Amino acid sequence: MKRLLTIRTNIYKRRTPSGVLKWMVRWRSQVNGQWKAITAGITKDEALLMEAQVRRALGNGNDPSLLIITKGERLTVSMVIDRFYEHSRFQGGRKLWQTENRARIEQYIRPALGASGFDELSRDKLYKFYLSMREKGLGRASIHKTHTLLCLIGDLYIEICNEGENPVRRLRDFTKFFPKNAPQREINFLIPEEVTALLKALETETENPLVLPLIQFLAGTGLRRGEALALKWTDIDYKSGFLAVRKSKTGQARNIPLEETALNALKQVKSKHTYVFTYADGTRPHQDSFLKPLQKAARHVGIDKRIDLHTLRHSYGSNKIRSGWGLKKVSMLLGHSEITTTAKVYTHLLDGDLCVRDDFRFDNGAKCANSSELSAADEFVSQVISAAMGKALEGGNDGALDRARAFMDSATEFVKAKTQMQVAQGKCYTGATPG
């Protein structure tokens, strides 16, 4: 059993050579057990505040000497970035997240803002920085990600200084100037006949031997292009008929059924290197090398929609729903973190083509199959109620409703009708095939 490290800190007073009395905070290093100390201020309250900050840093697995500075020291953006790399906010992220954000910092943030003091990041300076990114051709998504990252770095700056407000988060109107939701481009998908024609046209592709098998594999599995290119032969289980996606955008592993289209694609891959989609010499292709052949083949067969490799994923999902698969099943196959993501994309794609207004829990096929039985049961109940009211009215209008209720409670016909109604409802809702 792993022994938890004890956090040991204390505060004490120390007189400087000039005779000034200052409060100190010291802590025991969790690495080598040595005691370290730092100046906290001239009052006990300042020392207690600093001690709390030291304990928080130790609890997060960070070295307080990297996070805490003496009061009044100027911290540049570059200095805070260096400490951000050592902080749990960065170290706790996934490797891909770390790689992407380190590149974003070194390519955009540090060159433009690194020499500035963090407290000098004014509104004008920050907006000039974001506008310069837009002038370089970067889109809204990239600017938003950079802003979010700079907010995290600013949060660390406030933690270090223990005062003030994050200057980056003071931009209350950031989304006004850089709207998060850019005008969405049309999401296109291919029907099965178009997919078949597209794959047929790609059979003539000779320059890149991986074009046809990869595109066919994407069309038959709905994988993201990065997931397919990261697939290893050990992830494929022909015996069970499934492949395992271990590296996904959401970080969640999932299993995908190997259908005929995907199996035929794998048969065309000659390489037996670690990764499935690898050239004969062992090198791995870049995902951009498949786009032009795909679009060329689409034009050749008369597909004038705007398509890319991700279109194959949309096509897989939409065609599954059109064939009767429930949203929950499709969501799991596509690896969406939330079923609402699937609903937003595919109910929009199929608007007017298929009724998918269910609450994402049941297949509409099962509901429709039993709807006639529900209607018959409903009509049966109505007939019994009418008969009961007729029987009750024989004794006059006074108390007729009460007599009708009593009659229905005791009548075997009504019990039978009520049971039939419940069975039909169960088949249409609780007994429907899960999506």
PDB file of N, CA and C in Angstrom, residues 389-404:
ATOM      1  N   MET A 389     -71.177   3.536 -19.099  1.00  0.00           N
ATOM      2  CA  MET A 389     -71.987   4.731 -18.913  1.00  0.00           C
ATOM      3  C   MET A 389     -73.438   4.458 -19.295  1.00  0.00           C
ATOM      4  N   GLY A 390     -73.645   3.695 -20.377  1.00  0.00           N
ATOM      5  CA  GLY A 390     -75.004   3.351 -20.775  1.00  0.00           C
ATOM      6  C   GLY A 390     -75.713   2.538 -19.700  1.00  0.00           C
ATOM      7  N   LYS A 391     -75.005   1.591 -19.106  1.00  0.00           N
ATOM      8  CA  LYS A 391     -75.561   0.758 -18.040  1.00  0.00           C
ATOM      9  C   LYS A 391     -75.894   1.611 -16.822  1.00  0.00           C
ATOM     10  N   ALA A 392     -74.996   2.550 -16.497  1.00  0.00           N
ATOM     11  CA  ALA A 392     -75.191   3.377 -15.307  1.00  0.00           C
ATOM     12  C   ALA A 392     -76.352   4.341 -15.478  1.00  0.00           C
ATOM     13  N   LEU A 393     -76.551   4.847 -16.716  1.00  0.00           N
ATOM     14  CA  LEU A 393     -77.609   5.826 -16.951  1.00  0.00           C
ATOM     15  C   LEU A 393     -79.001   5.211 -16.882  1.00  0.00           C
ATOM     16  N   GLU A 394     -79.070   3.896 -16.884  1.00  0.00           N
ATOM     17  CA  GLU A 394     -80.370   3.242 -16.765  1.00  0.00           C
ATOM     18  C   GLU A 394     -81.024   3.587 -15.425  1.00  0.00           C
ATOM     19  N   GLY A 395     -80.230   3.934 -14.443  1.00  0.00           N
ATOM     20  CA  GLY A 395     -80.768   4.284 -13.123  1.00  0.00           C
ATOM     21  C   GLY A 395     -80.979   5.770 -12.956  1.00  0.00           C
ATOM     22  N   GLY A 396     -80.911   6.551 -14.055  1.00  0.00           N
ATOM     23  CA  GLY A 396     -81.109   7.989 -13.957  1.00  0.00           C
ATOM     24  C   GLY A 396     -79.785   8.732 -13.957  1.00  0.00           C
ATOM     25  N   ASN A 397     -79.856  10.065 -14.166  1.00  0.00           N
ATOM     26  CA  ASN A 397     -78.650  10.875 -14.252  1.00  0.00           C
ATOM     27  C   ASN A 397     -77.949  11.050 -12.916  1.00  0.00           C
ATOM     28  N   ASP A 398     -78.725  11.099 -11.822  1.00  0.00           N
ATOM     29  CA  ASP A 398     -78.132  11.332 -10.512  1.00  0.00           C
ATOM     30  C   ASP A 398     -77.207  10.185 -10.133  1.00  0.00           C
ATOM     31  N   GLY A 399     -75.958  10.508  -9.903  1.00  0.00           N
ATOM     32  CA  GLY A 399     -74.986   9.492  -9.472  1.00  0.00           C
ATOM     33  C   GLY A 399     -74.571   8.537 -10.569  1.00  0.00           C
ATOM     34  N   ALA A 400     -74.875   8.886 -11.819  1.00  0.00           N
ATOM     35  CA  ALA A 400     -74.557   7.979 -12.923  1.00  0.00           C
ATOM     36  C   ALA A 400     -73.054   7.762 -13.060  1.00  0.00           C
ATOM     37  N   LEU A 401     -72.274   8.854 -12.878  1.00  0.00           N
ATOM     38  CA  LEU A 401     -70.825   8.740 -13.041  1.00  0.00           C
ATOM     39  C   LEU A 401     -70.226   7.817 -11.990  1.00  0.00           C
ATOM     40  N   ASP A 402     -70.708   7.949 -10.742  1.00  0.00           N
ATOM     41  CA  ASP A 402     -70.194   7.087  -9.679  1.00  0.00           C
ATOM     42  C   ASP A 402     -70.557   5.636  -9.943  1.00  0.00           C
ATOM     43  N   ARG A 403     -71.785   5.417 -10.431  1.00  0.00           N
ATOM     44  CA  ARG A 403     -72.199   4.043 -10.720  1.00  0.00           C
ATOM     45  C   ARG A 403     -71.390   3.466 -11.880  1.00  0.00           C
ATOM     46  N   ALA A 404     -71.068   4.327 -12.845  1.00  0.00           N
ATOM     47  CA  ALA A 404     -70.268   3.861 -13.988  1.00  0.00           C
ATOM     48  C   ALA A 404     -68.881   3.439 -13.530  1.00  0.00           C
TER      49      ALA A 404
END
